[in-house]
Every structure is written in C-alpha cells, then in structure tokens.
Short mmCIF file of C-alpha atoms in Angstrom, two decimals:
data_model
loop_
_atom_site.label_atom_id
_atom_site.label_comp_id
_atom_site.label_asym_id
_atom_site.label_seq_id
_atom_site.Cartn_x
_atom_site.Cartn_y
_atom_site.Cartn_z
CA UNK A 22 0.93 -1.78 7.87
CA UNK A 23 2.99 -0.07 10.51
CA UNK A 24 6.71 -0.79 10.31
CA UNK A 25 8.18 -2.46 13.36
CA UNK A 26 11.24 -1.05 15.06
CA UNK A 27 14.49 -2.85 14.43
CA UNK A 28 17.90 -2.11 15.94
CA UNK A 29 20.05 0.06 13.65
CA UNK A 30 22.96 -1.51 11.85
CA UNK A 31 26.30 0.22 11.88
CA UNK A 32 26.84 2.74 9.10
CA UNK A 33 29.36 2.26 6.35
CA UNK A 34 30.61 5.59 5.11
CA UNK A 35 33.35 6.42 2.68
CA UNK A 36 36.75 7.30 4.21
CA UNK A 37 37.22 11.01 4.75
CA UNK A 38 40.43 12.92 4.20
CA UNK A 39 40.76 16.00 6.38
CA UNK A 40 40.39 19.43 4.83
CA UNK A 41 43.60 20.95 3.53
CA UNK A 42 44.70 24.57 3.63
CA UNK A 43 43.61 24.90 0.02
CA UNK A 44 40.04 24.88 1.44
CA UNK A 45 39.04 22.17 -1.04
CA UNK A 46 38.17 18.61 -0.13
CA UNK A 47 40.48 16.43 -2.16
CA UNK A 48 38.95 13.94 -4.55
CA UNK A 49 38.58 10.49 -3.07
CA UNK A 50 41.13 7.96 -4.19
CA UNK A 51 38.62 5.13 -3.78
CA UNK A 52 36.10 4.53 -6.56
CA UNK A 53 32.53 5.76 -6.31
CA UNK A 54 30.32 3.53 -4.18
CA UNK A 55 28.09 0.93 -5.71
CA UNK A 56 24.77 2.61 -5.11
CA UNK A 57 22.72 -0.56 -4.72
CA UNK A 58 25.22 -2.44 -2.56
CA UNK A 59 23.74 -1.46 0.80
CA UNK A 60 22.78 -4.41 3.00
CA UNK A 61 19.71 -2.41 4.08
CA UNK A 62 17.07 -1.39 1.56
CA UNK A 63 16.89 2.40 1.07
CA UNK A 64 14.24 4.03 3.28
CA UNK A 65 10.80 4.06 1.67
CA UNK A 66 8.23 6.84 1.64
CA UNK A 67 5.38 5.95 3.99
CA UNK A 68 3.09 8.42 2.22
CA UNK A 69 3.58 6.78 -1.19
CA UNK A 70 3.44 3.27 0.28
CA UNK A 71 0.18 4.10 2.08
CA UNK A 72 -1.41 5.48 -1.06
CA UNK A 73 -0.45 2.42 -3.14
CA UNK A 74 -1.71 0.04 -0.44
CA UNK A 75 -5.05 1.83 -0.10
CA UNK A 76 -5.78 2.09 -3.82
CA UNK A 77 -4.76 -1.53 -4.46
CA UNK A 78 -6.96 -2.80 -1.64
CA UNK A 79 -3.98 -4.35 0.15
CA UNK A 80 -5.02 -2.57 3.35
CA UNK A 81 -7.55 -0.03 4.57
CA UNK A 82 -7.28 3.36 6.21
CA UNK A 83 -9.03 1.91 9.25
CA UNK A 84 -6.41 -0.81 9.64
CA UNK A 85 -3.62 1.74 9.32
CA UNK A 86 -5.25 4.07 11.85
CA UNK A 87 -5.79 1.22 14.35
CA UNK A 88 -2.12 0.18 14.12
CA UNK A 89 -0.92 3.71 14.86
CA UNK A 90 -3.37 4.17 17.74
CA UNK A 91 -2.18 0.84 19.14
CA UNK A 92 1.42 1.99 18.92
CA UNK A 93 0.60 5.27 20.64
CA UNK A 94 -1.14 3.44 23.50
CA UNK A 95 1.84 1.12 23.92
CA UNK A 96 4.62 3.71 23.76
CA UNK A 97 3.10 6.90 25.18
CA UNK A 98 3.65 5.99 28.84
CA UNK A 99 7.40 5.98 28.10
CA UNK A 100 7.68 8.75 25.51
CA UNK A 101 4.97 11.32 26.31
CA UNK A 102 4.97 12.74 22.77
CA UNK A 103 1.28 13.70 22.71
CA UNK A 104 -0.68 16.16 24.82
CA UNK A 105 -3.92 15.08 23.16
CA UNK A 106 -4.94 12.17 20.93
CA UNK A 107 -7.94 12.76 18.68
CA UNK A 108 -11.15 10.82 19.25
CA UNK A 109 -12.05 11.10 15.56
CA UNK A 110 -9.18 9.13 14.01
CA UNK A 111 -11.12 5.94 13.29
CA UNK A 112 -14.20 7.81 12.09
CA UNK A 113 -12.11 9.80 9.59
CA UNK A 114 -10.33 6.64 8.44
CA UNK A 115 -13.66 4.88 7.89
CA UNK A 116 -14.86 7.77 5.75
CA UNK A 117 -11.76 7.40 3.55
CA UNK A 118 -12.48 3.68 3.19
CA UNK A 119 -16.06 4.43 2.16
CA UNK A 120 -14.92 6.90 -0.48
CA UNK A 121 -12.44 4.41 -1.91
CA UNK A 122 -15.07 1.66 -1.97
CA UNK A 123 -17.41 3.99 -3.92
CA UNK A 124 -14.64 4.69 -6.44
CA UNK A 125 -14.36 8.35 -5.44
CA UNK A 126 -11.16 10.36 -5.64
CA UNK A 127 -9.16 10.64 -2.44
CA UNK A 128 -6.44 13.16 -1.72
CA UNK A 129 -2.69 12.49 -1.91
CA UNK A 130 -2.50 12.29 1.90
CA UNK A 131 -5.45 9.88 2.26
CA UNK A 132 -4.90 7.63 5.25
CA UNK A 133 -1.68 9.38 6.28
CA UNK A 134 -1.50 9.71 10.07
CA UNK A 135 -0.19 13.16 11.02
CA UNK A 136 0.85 14.67 14.34
CA UNK A 137 0.46 18.43 14.81
CA UNK A 138 2.49 20.58 17.18
CA UNK A 139 0.36 22.06 19.95
CA UNK A 140 0.95 25.68 18.90
CA UNK A 141 -0.79 25.08 15.54
CA UNK A 142 -4.55 25.57 15.85
CA UNK A 143 -6.85 22.61 15.21
CA UNK A 144 -10.60 23.08 15.27
CA UNK A 145 -12.30 21.46 18.25
CA UNK A 146 -9.06 19.94 19.52
CA UNK A 147 -6.98 21.34 22.41
CA UNK A 148 -4.32 23.77 21.21
CA UNK A 149 -2.43 25.07 24.22
CA UNK A 150 1.15 25.79 23.05
CA UNK A 151 2.00 23.58 26.08
CA UNK A 152 1.12 26.48 28.37
CA UNK A 153 -1.16 26.66 31.41
CA UNK A 154 -2.44 30.02 30.23
CA UNK A 155 -4.16 28.27 27.29
CA UNK A 156 -5.09 25.07 29.11
CA UNK A 157 -8.34 23.60 27.71
CA UNK A 158 -8.42 26.11 24.82
CA UNK A 159 -10.09 24.64 21.72
CA UNK A 160 -9.86 26.88 18.63
CA UNK A 161 -12.99 27.35 16.51
CA UNK A 162 -10.91 27.11 13.34
CA UNK A 163 -8.04 25.21 11.72
CA UNK A 164 -4.68 26.75 10.90
CA UNK A 165 -4.27 27.01 7.13
CA UNK A 166 -1.64 24.25 7.15
CA UNK A 167 -3.97 21.92 9.08
CA UNK A 168 -6.92 22.75 6.82
CA UNK A 169 -4.85 21.86 3.74
CA UNK A 170 -3.72 18.58 5.29
CA UNK A 171 -7.32 17.61 6.04
CA UNK A 172 -8.51 18.61 2.56
CA UNK A 173 -5.94 16.21 1.10
CA UNK A 174 -7.16 13.32 3.22
CA UNK A 175 -4.64 13.48 6.06
CA UNK A 176 -5.76 12.25 9.48
CA UNK A 177 -4.66 14.40 12.43
CA UNK A 178 -3.94 11.87 15.14
CA UNK A 179 -3.24 14.37 17.91
CA UNK A 180 -1.35 17.36 19.30
CA UNK A 181 2.32 16.91 20.11
CA UNK A 182 4.22 18.17 23.12
CA UNK A 183 6.57 21.16 22.87
CA UNK A 184 8.45 23.77 24.86
CA UNK A 185 5.93 26.36 26.04
CA UNK A 186 5.18 28.77 23.18
CA UNK A 187 8.21 27.32 21.35
CA UNK A 188 10.69 28.74 23.87
CA UNK A 189 13.26 26.04 24.53
CA UNK A 190 15.52 23.44 22.98
CA UNK A 191 14.62 20.30 24.93
CA UNK A 192 10.79 20.09 25.34
CA UNK A 193 11.44 20.28 29.11
CA UNK A 194 9.80 23.73 29.20
CA UNK A 195 6.36 22.22 28.52
CA UNK A 196 3.90 23.03 31.30
CA UNK A 197 2.47 19.50 31.19
CA UNK A 198 5.12 16.80 30.66
CA UNK A 199 8.65 16.03 29.49
CA UNK A 200 9.04 14.05 26.26
CA UNK A 201 11.74 11.37 26.04
CA UNK A 202 14.00 10.59 23.09
CA UNK A 203 13.06 7.23 21.48
CA UNK A 204 16.77 6.40 21.04
CA UNK A 205 17.44 6.70 24.79
CA UNK A 206 14.60 7.40 27.20
CA UNK A 207 16.95 9.27 29.56
CA UNK A 208 17.71 11.90 26.90
CA UNK A 209 15.86 14.90 25.48
CA UNK A 210 14.32 14.77 21.99
CA UNK A 211 15.34 18.37 21.31
CA UNK A 212 13.00 21.29 21.02
CA UNK A 213 10.85 23.08 20.75
CA UNK A 214 9.17 20.60 18.37
CA UNK A 215 10.45 17.61 20.33
CA UNK A 216 7.08 15.87 20.52
CA UNK A 217 6.60 16.03 16.75
CA UNK A 218 10.11 14.68 16.07
CA UNK A 219 9.91 11.90 18.65
CA UNK A 220 6.47 10.81 17.40
CA UNK A 221 7.82 10.27 13.89
CA UNK A 222 10.98 8.56 15.16
CA UNK A 223 8.90 6.16 17.29
CA UNK A 224 6.47 5.54 14.40
CA UNK A 225 3.55 6.98 16.36
CA UNK A 226 2.71 9.04 13.27
CA UNK A 227 3.90 8.84 9.67
CA UNK A 228 4.72 12.54 9.47
CA UNK A 229 4.16 15.60 11.64
CA UNK A 230 4.00 19.37 11.58
CA UNK A 231 6.22 21.52 13.78
CA UNK A 232 7.31 25.13 13.92
CA UNK A 233 10.82 26.53 13.54
CA UNK A 234 11.79 29.92 14.95
CA UNK A 235 15.51 29.31 15.45
CA UNK A 236 15.96 25.60 14.75
CA UNK A 237 12.94 24.06 16.47
CA UNK A 238 12.35 21.59 13.63
CA UNK A 239 15.93 20.91 12.62
CA UNK A 240 17.59 20.37 16.02
CA UNK A 241 15.03 17.78 17.24
CA UNK A 242 15.20 16.08 13.83
CA UNK A 243 18.92 15.64 14.43
CA UNK A 244 18.44 14.39 18.00
CA UNK A 245 15.72 11.90 17.00
CA UNK A 246 17.19 10.64 13.71
CA UNK A 247 14.40 11.84 11.41
CA UNK A 248 14.14 14.32 8.54
CA UNK A 249 13.24 17.89 9.46
CA UNK A 250 12.41 20.48 6.79
CA UNK A 251 12.31 24.23 7.46
CA UNK A 252 10.87 26.07 4.43
CA UNK A 253 11.67 29.57 3.22
CA UNK A 254 9.97 32.28 5.27
CA UNK A 255 6.63 32.88 3.54
CA UNK A 256 6.45 29.52 1.75
CA UNK A 257 3.85 28.23 4.27
CA UNK A 258 1.08 30.33 5.77
CA UNK A 259 1.47 31.18 9.45
CA UNK A 260 -2.28 31.72 9.89
CA UNK A 261 -3.25 29.68 12.94
CA UNK A 262 0.31 29.37 14.23
CA UNK A 263 0.55 30.92 17.68
CA UNK A 264 3.11 33.67 17.29
CA UNK A 265 6.44 33.59 19.12
CA UNK A 266 8.68 35.77 16.93
CA UNK A 267 6.70 36.78 13.85
CA UNK A 268 9.63 37.64 11.58
CA UNK A 269 11.28 34.26 12.26
CA UNK A 270 8.45 31.72 12.75
CA UNK A 271 7.74 29.13 10.05
CA UNK A 272 5.74 25.90 10.00
CA UNK A 273 7.98 22.95 9.14
CA UNK A 274 7.66 19.25 8.43
CA UNK A 275 8.97 15.98 9.88
CA UNK A 276 9.16 12.61 8.13
CA UNK A 277 11.10 9.39 8.34
CA UNK A 278 12.29 10.05 4.76
CA UNK A 279 13.08 13.11 2.67
CA UNK A 280 10.22 12.22 0.34
CA UNK A 281 7.69 12.22 3.17
CA UNK A 282 8.85 15.59 4.51
CA UNK A 283 8.84 17.03 0.98
CA UNK A 284 5.34 15.79 0.13
CA UNK A 285 3.97 17.15 3.40
CA UNK A 286 5.60 20.50 2.64
CA UNK A 287 4.01 20.53 -0.81
CA UNK A 288 0.61 19.90 0.77
CA UNK A 289 0.80 22.86 3.16
CA UNK A 290 2.65 25.39 0.95
CA UNK A 291 1.23 28.29 -1.02
CA UNK A 292 -0.18 31.78 -0.74
CA UNK A 293 -2.85 32.45 1.86
CA UNK A 294 -4.98 35.61 1.95
CA UNK A 295 -5.15 35.29 5.74
CA UNK A 296 -1.36 35.75 6.07
CA UNK A 297 0.07 38.91 4.53
CA UNK A 298 3.61 37.51 4.85
CA UNK A 299 2.86 34.40 2.79
CA UNK A 300 4.45 34.33 -0.65
CA UNK A 301 2.76 34.07 -4.05
CA UNK A 302 5.83 32.23 -5.34
CA UNK A 303 4.90 29.11 -7.33
CA UNK A 304 5.17 25.81 -5.43
CA UNK A 305 7.05 23.16 -7.48
CA UNK A 306 5.87 19.56 -7.70
CA UNK A 307 8.42 18.16 -5.26
CA UNK A 308 7.43 14.52 -5.83
CA UNK A 309 9.26 14.51 -9.19
CA UNK A 310 12.57 14.68 -7.27
CA UNK A 311 12.03 11.41 -5.42
CA UNK A 312 13.37 8.92 -7.95
CA UNK A 313 14.14 5.28 -7.27
CA UNK A 314 17.74 4.48 -6.39
CA UNK A 315 17.80 2.11 -9.39
CA UNK A 316 17.55 5.11 -11.72
CA UNK A 317 20.57 6.94 -10.28
CA UNK A 318 23.71 7.37 -12.34
CA UNK A 319 27.07 6.51 -10.84
CA UNK A 320 27.52 10.17 -9.87
CA UNK A 321 23.96 11.49 -9.64
CA UNK A 322 25.03 14.87 -8.20
CA UNK A 323 27.93 15.48 -10.56
CA UNK A 324 28.98 19.13 -10.66
CA UNK A 325 26.85 20.27 -7.72
CA UNK A 326 28.74 22.88 -5.71
CA UNK A 327 28.57 22.32 -1.95
CA UNK A 328 29.99 24.71 0.64
CA UNK A 329 30.96 23.26 4.03
CA UNK A 330 30.65 26.11 6.57
CA UNK A 331 34.03 26.32 8.29
CA UNK A 332 32.74 27.99 11.46
CA UNK A 333 30.43 25.05 12.21
CA UNK A 334 33.31 22.62 12.70
CA UNK A 335 35.38 24.70 15.09
CA UNK A 336 35.72 24.67 18.88
CA UNK A 337 32.60 23.69 20.80
CA UNK A 338 31.49 20.97 18.38
CA UNK A 339 31.71 17.39 19.65
CA UNK A 340 34.32 15.31 17.86
CA UNK A 341 31.77 12.66 16.88
CA UNK A 342 29.51 15.28 15.29
CA UNK A 343 32.47 16.78 13.45
CA UNK A 344 33.55 13.39 12.11
CA UNK A 345 30.02 12.48 11.00
CA UNK A 346 29.72 15.79 9.14
CA UNK A 347 33.08 15.34 7.43
CA UNK A 348 32.15 11.80 6.41
CA UNK A 349 28.86 13.11 5.02
CA UNK A 350 30.85 15.63 2.97
CA UNK A 351 32.92 12.74 1.62
CA UNK A 352 29.75 10.89 0.69
CA UNK A 353 28.55 13.95 -1.24
CA UNK A 354 31.88 14.02 -3.07
CA UNK A 355 31.45 10.40 -4.03
CA UNK A 356 28.08 11.32 -5.49
CA UNK A 357 29.80 13.84 -7.76
CA UNK A 358 29.61 17.04 -5.73
CA UNK A 359 32.45 19.55 -5.58
CA UNK A 360 32.78 20.26 -1.85
CA UNK A 361 34.75 23.28 -0.62
CA UNK A 362 35.09 25.13 2.64
CA UNK A 363 33.29 28.46 2.91
CA UNK A 364 33.42 31.08 5.62
CA UNK A 365 30.53 33.12 7.00
CA UNK A 366 32.28 35.94 8.90
CA UNK A 367 29.11 36.96 10.74
CA UNK A 368 28.27 33.40 11.83
CA UNK A 369 29.14 33.83 15.52
CA UNK A 370 27.06 37.01 15.75
CA UNK A 371 23.85 35.20 14.87
CA UNK A 372 23.15 33.66 18.26
CA UNK A 373 23.05 36.88 20.34
CA UNK A 374 21.22 38.73 17.55
CA UNK A 375 18.63 35.97 17.35
CA UNK A 376 17.88 35.97 21.06
CA UNK A 377 17.50 39.76 21.15
CA UNK A 378 15.12 39.76 18.16
CA UNK A 379 13.15 36.67 19.20
CA UNK A 380 12.75 37.82 22.80
CA UNK A 381 11.74 41.32 21.72
CA UNK A 382 9.08 40.03 19.35
CA UNK A 383 7.82 37.52 21.91
CA UNK A 384 7.36 40.24 24.53
CA UNK A 385 5.07 42.00 22.06
CA UNK A 386 3.24 38.90 20.78
CA UNK A 387 2.57 37.39 24.19
CA UNK A 388 1.20 40.63 25.63
CA UNK A 389 -2.23 39.55 24.32
CA UNK A 390 -2.35 36.75 26.92
CA UNK A 391 -3.57 38.90 29.80
CA UNK A 392 -6.62 36.99 31.03
CA UNK A 393 -8.95 39.49 29.35
CA UNK A 394 -8.34 39.26 25.62
CA UNK A 395 -6.78 35.79 25.58
CA UNK A 396 -5.77 33.20 28.13
CA UNK A 397 -7.20 31.78 31.33
CA UNK A 398 -8.26 34.42 33.81
CA UNK A 399 -7.41 34.56 37.50
CA UNK A 400 -9.94 36.71 39.32
CA UNK A 401 -8.63 39.76 41.18
CA UNK A 402 -9.96 42.98 42.74
CA UNK A 403 -8.34 45.35 40.24
CA UNK A 404 -7.09 45.20 36.64
CA UNK A 405 -3.32 45.25 37.16
CA UNK A 406 -3.64 42.50 39.74
CA UNK A 407 -5.71 40.46 37.29
CA UNK A 408 -2.96 40.80 34.66
CA UNK A 409 -0.27 39.93 37.19
CA UNK A 410 -2.01 36.83 38.55
CA UNK A 411 -3.21 35.54 35.18
CA UNK A 412 0.24 35.81 33.63
CA UNK A 413 2.09 34.79 36.77
CA UNK A 414 0.16 31.54 37.09
CA UNK A 415 -0.26 30.96 33.36
CA UNK A 416 3.30 31.41 32.04
CA UNK A 417 6.24 29.16 32.90
CA UNK A 418 9.70 30.30 33.95
CA UNK A 419 11.33 30.20 30.49
CA UNK A 420 8.54 32.26 28.93
CA UNK A 421 8.67 34.84 31.71
CA UNK A 422 12.43 35.15 31.35
CA UNK A 423 12.27 35.75 27.59
CA UNK A 424 9.42 38.25 27.91
CA UNK A 425 11.47 40.21 30.45
CA UNK A 426 14.57 40.07 28.21
CA UNK A 427 12.57 41.32 25.25
CA UNK A 428 10.81 44.07 27.14
CA UNK A 429 14.18 45.31 28.41
CA UNK A 430 15.68 45.28 24.89
CA UNK A 431 12.77 47.35 23.55
CA UNK A 432 12.65 49.82 26.43
CA UNK A 433 13.54 53.49 26.06
CA UNK A 434 17.30 54.02 26.11
CA UNK A 435 18.12 50.44 25.14
CA UNK A 436 16.30 49.98 21.81
CA UNK A 437 19.22 51.27 19.70
CA UNK A 438 21.83 49.39 21.73
CA UNK A 439 20.10 46.00 21.44
CA UNK A 440 17.18 45.58 19.04
CA UNK A 441 18.36 47.97 16.35
CA UNK A 442 21.89 46.56 16.47
CA UNK A 443 20.56 42.99 16.27
CA UNK A 444 18.66 43.93 13.12
CA UNK A 445 21.84 45.35 11.64
CA UNK A 446 23.61 42.06 12.37
CA UNK A 447 20.71 40.29 10.68
CA UNK A 448 21.45 42.24 7.51
CA UNK A 449 25.11 41.18 7.65
CA UNK A 450 24.10 37.54 8.04
CA UNK A 451 21.83 37.75 5.00
CA UNK A 452 24.65 39.26 2.94
CA UNK A 453 27.10 36.54 4.01
CA UNK A 454 24.65 33.79 3.09
CA UNK A 455 23.94 35.40 -0.27
CA UNK A 456 27.66 35.65 -1.06
CA UNK A 457 28.20 31.99 -0.12
CA UNK A 458 25.16 30.77 -2.07
CA UNK A 459 26.19 32.79 -5.13
CA UNK A 460 29.26 30.55 -5.26
CA UNK A 461 27.59 27.30 -4.14
CA UNK A 462 24.35 25.46 -4.84
CA UNK A 463 23.88 24.48 -1.20
CA UNK A 464 25.70 24.89 2.11
CA UNK A 465 26.14 22.14 4.70
CA UNK A 466 26.86 22.03 8.42
CA UNK A 467 26.03 19.96 11.49
CA UNK A 468 22.48 20.53 12.73
CA UNK A 469 23.63 20.79 16.35
CA UNK A 470 27.00 20.84 18.12
CA UNK A 471 26.22 17.58 19.94
CA UNK A 472 23.93 14.58 19.89
CA UNK A 473 21.01 14.42 22.32
CA UNK A 474 21.98 15.09 25.92
CA UNK A 475 20.48 13.87 29.20
CA UNK A 476 17.15 15.13 30.50
CA UNK A 477 17.88 17.82 33.07
CA UNK A 478 21.51 18.23 31.98
CA UNK A 479 21.11 21.82 30.76
CA UNK A 480 17.81 22.84 32.30
CA UNK A 481 19.48 25.03 34.93
CA UNK A 482 22.05 26.46 32.52
CA UNK A 483 20.07 28.46 29.92
CA UNK A 484 23.19 29.89 28.25
CA UNK A 485 24.52 26.40 27.53
CA UNK A 486 21.11 25.40 26.17
CA UNK A 487 20.91 28.52 23.97
CA UNK A 488 24.38 27.78 22.57
CA UNK A 489 22.97 24.54 21.16
CA UNK A 490 21.05 26.64 18.61
CA UNK A 491 24.19 28.13 17.08
CA UNK A 492 24.00 25.97 13.93
CA UNK A 493 20.41 26.85 13.10
CA UNK A 494 19.47 30.40 14.13
CA UNK A 495 21.30 32.13 11.27
CA UNK A 496 19.10 30.35 8.72
CA UNK A 497 15.98 31.85 10.33
CA UNK A 498 17.55 35.31 10.47
CA UNK A 499 18.21 35.05 6.73
CA UNK A 500 14.78 33.52 5.98
CA UNK A 501 16.30 30.62 4.01
CA UNK A 502 15.15 26.99 3.61
CA UNK A 503 17.07 24.13 5.22
CA UNK A 504 16.68 20.40 5.64
CA UNK A 505 18.22 18.13 8.27
CA UNK A 506 18.58 14.40 7.71
CA UNK A 507 20.43 11.72 9.68
CA UNK A 508 23.99 11.12 8.50
CA UNK A 509 25.56 8.94 11.18
CA UNK A 510 25.61 7.64 14.74
CA UNK A 511 27.81 8.56 17.70
CA UNK A 512 28.36 6.78 20.98
CA UNK A 513 25.63 6.98 23.59
CA UNK A 514 22.41 5.27 24.56
CA UNK A 515 21.72 1.55 24.06
CA UNK A 516 23.04 1.48 20.48
CA UNK A 517 24.28 4.94 19.52
CA UNK A 518 22.69 8.34 19.01
CA UNK A 519 21.84 9.91 15.63
CA UNK A 520 23.58 12.96 14.17
CA UNK A 521 21.92 15.22 11.61
CA UNK A 522 23.42 16.95 8.57
CA UNK A 523 21.97 20.37 7.74
CA UNK A 524 21.64 21.42 4.09
CA UNK A 525 20.87 25.10 3.41
CA UNK A 526 19.61 26.50 0.12
CA UNK A 527 18.75 29.80 -1.50
CA UNK A 528 15.33 31.32 -0.88
CA UNK A 529 12.47 29.22 -2.34
CA UNK A 530 14.93 26.57 -3.54
CA UNK A 531 13.44 23.72 -1.48
CA UNK A 532 13.25 21.63 -4.64
CA UNK A 533 17.05 21.44 -4.90
CA UNK A 534 17.44 20.64 -1.21
CA UNK A 535 14.94 17.82 -1.50
CA UNK A 536 16.67 16.38 -4.55
CA UNK A 537 20.09 16.40 -2.91
CA UNK A 538 18.74 15.16 0.41
CA UNK A 539 16.84 12.31 -1.25
CA UNK A 540 19.87 11.09 -3.20
CA UNK A 541 22.10 11.38 -0.13
CA UNK A 542 19.60 9.42 1.97
CA UNK A 543 19.00 6.70 -0.61
CA UNK A 544 22.71 6.05 -1.16
CA UNK A 545 23.94 6.19 2.45
CA UNK A 546 25.10 2.65 3.19
CA UNK A 547 23.68 0.91 6.23
CA UNK A 548 21.30 3.78 6.97
CA UNK A 549 18.91 2.12 9.43
CA UNK A 550 17.89 5.10 11.58
CA UNK A 551 15.22 3.41 13.67
CA UNK A 552 15.26 3.64 17.49
CA UNK A 553 15.98 0.30 19.19
CA UNK A 554 14.55 1.04 22.63
CA UNK A 555 10.82 0.59 22.14
CA UNK A 556 8.77 -2.61 21.85
CA UNK A 557 7.64 -3.81 18.44
CA UNK A 558 4.06 -3.71 17.29
CA UNK A 559 2.87 -5.96 14.48
#
C-alpha cells in the first residue's frame, strides 16, 4: 500500500575534515560506520515491493491504483504537479489483476504507477509541453519510452507539469499553473521537470519520467529530495520527446530510491530504429547492483576513486550546500572510497556555451510551431500575420526570449562569434571530463548551488535563474550520465530543505553510478527524505 508521509529525522553524518592543500581528503580518524546501525530502515524499492505484493496476493493492482489516485485528489490542490490525470488508471490496473488471477506472466513494472512529463508523447492523452500553442493536443502515438513502460505493465497515471518546452529551472514558466515544492509549499520544485520530481516526492506516483537538457531532472531531484537519473546521451530513445535542444535532450528517471530510478531506466533504455541518435550499446541488468544492506562488507566501495570537483565548491555556493557535499564525501571515504579534489579548467565556460547552443537549437526546433504545420492556429488575413499571431499567443515569454537569443546567435555575422565558439568550448569540456574520469571512477559535486528558493524569487531575474544550472549543464555538453540523490538537509521550510549530491560517470557507465548511489543511499544514517508538509493517506 501507499507509504504515508512522516516528518524527516535529522541526519547523522560522519565528521568531515576540510580539504588540505595536498588535494586529498585525509582518512577519517573515526572507525567505519556500523552499516546497520541507522535508526531508520534503509529506503526500500517501491517497484520491487509492489511486484512482491502483487505476486504473493498481499494486495492488488487496483488497490494500489486507488490509493495513488486518492493521494493525487487530496494533494493536487496544494501541489499542482499534474496537468492531466488519466481516466484509464483503474481499468489498466484491473487488467493486471485479471492476468495475475489467470496465472499469466506480468511485466516487471506491473502495477507501478508512473507520471510522465508533458513533453513526452502519450497516445490519446494531452501532451502539451505546458504550452498554449499545443493546448488540447493528443498525440496518436506513444513515445518509445512510454511504449516500453506500458509493455512492461506500468500504469501511466498522468502528465506532469513543467516549464514550457523545458525552458526554465522552476516550473514557473508553465503556461497553465505553478507547481509547489512538497517540502515547503512556498518554494519552487525546480525545473523544468518540477512536476515529475514533486509527484514522486509527494508519493503521487512511484516513479516518473522527465527530460534533461541542462539539468532538468537533476536540479529538481535535489530540490525535492528524490533520486534523479540522467542517462548517457543515446542510451534512451528520444522518439516522442518534443525537441528543445536535440544534441542535449535526454529522457531521465525519477524515483524515491536509486533502485527505482535504475529499474525504470532499464525499462526504457535500448536502441530504437525511430531515433538515429539512439545507441546500440548493450543495456546491463541494473537490478543486480541493488543488494541488501545486510550483504555489504564493512567497506563496500573499497578502492573506488572519487573526484570531488573543486570548482563546484567555490564562491556562489551556499554554505549549507557546501557542507552537505563535503560530509557526503566523508561518507564515501568511510565506505572505502579514495576521494581527491579534481579541477575542470573549462567548468565556468559551460554555462554560457550551454545557453548559446540550447537557444540556437531551440530556435530551429520550435520553428515548426507556426499554426500551419504544428500548433494551434490563430486566423489572420495573410500568412506572416498568421505566423505572428499563432506564435505570439501560443508561446510564453521565456520561450520567446530563448528563440530570439538563438536566432540572433545563428544569424549571419554572428554564427562564428557565438555558436561556433560555443561548440569549441563544448569540445574543451569533453576533454576535461575525459581527463578527470581517466583518473577517477566517478566525479561528485553539488547538484545545485542552493536548496529550493521561494516561488517568484528569481522569476524576474533570468540571469540569476540560469546561474542555478551551473552544476549540471556541463554533463549534458559532454553527453555523460549522472545521478542525483539526497545527501542532507539545510535550514528552511517547516523542517529543513533537501540537498542533492551529483555523481557523474563515464559514458554508458550507469551501472557503476547506480551501484555507488545505492550503497551510499542505503548506508546514510537517518536518511528519511520524506516531505513533512502534506497530509497522510492510509
């Protein structure tokens, strides 16, 4: 049955000694932690628990679906995570129950309630990218990721709110509503996949799909205290994902545990003939990495080389975020990792390069929404006026601004100065990451320079909002996988605000990230990352 929300307990982390000029984190003088000594049970996979409960007859898919629909009805007036809730949830759950009763095989996601970001196409269900220009649009097909989820028995509960076409970091740029953070209803959930992250945090869905162009899965995962997984570019088909910046976009996964995010990624990964950029690289069986905490050795990550990115702890990062990241590094040391500082010289160049590339590609991709080929049409006497009115009334302010920025960067006389130079910076960033990952198994950093901020706080200051993506955009430019998981709490809200730790791996090395993330999560003492602000549902 659906877990009820309980107030988080304070975290107990190992003491951290500040980094020395030797660039190596000194070994802890205290002994390794007792891995099973946490007063809170390690977080459990809802996907695995659901499957066991269904097959044992302990519960039914219909009962699970009803509990989640009840929770959505109770909490949506406050949170506004969903733009649309499916009318077919109970019917699909009943079909799963019938198959189980007949002794038929059911997929690994049978009965799992899944939210889908509104820029990922779902057949017969509104898919608007939170934009007026696509209001009421119902695709005649499923995105490949959605099709795979359904084939494995997953139940799509609805479409989650987002920043329009993925352009934003707060979910305030949605044309329809503003989503609230379950930890503090006066704060943003992050963006652009804020609805998907908040839905998982509030237990409105077990897992959810989002998209990540420059951090749109990882930053809201940090703000909402859930796990956010951005795969390697090409690991998951983009067919059916409404394009923002085609060389950067990926479909990512949210879960309340690393195991849930990893199993959802496994379900949607793989080559797709409908997406020429999808990879034929083999997809590992990620579930083998999710061992019970009872099976861990005293130092389960002994010898793993971890690089803490120096530039991510410098000026501009809140002290609470910096401390939580350093304490997380200490926890990794206690698990047997060798943690050292690493430098990425091109790190600060990533943000401007990202916004030039993303805006340029968006100005090309969104040109199709003209009221003739795609998008709602506003009638006019002549063609140019039709384009102008359809786009003027259909697109929001943030989208218009980025289209104009991108069109300018691609215009004659400016292409070499902006777009070409940004691509050259992208090459430097890839080289720096490769050099760092040649010396380390994974890299770590904060997921964002601050915890969640107030709704409206940065809406009128786009440069300040863009700066919040500084920790994440470089990973997209390099096409690498990364996972964000909660590592601590800072002051704010009724009982603190979550902070996320970002782990970055080499291309197609999601398996290692999931292993490290799972062990970190299962051994973090007092790790009760459940929002306290919403009413309980039995």
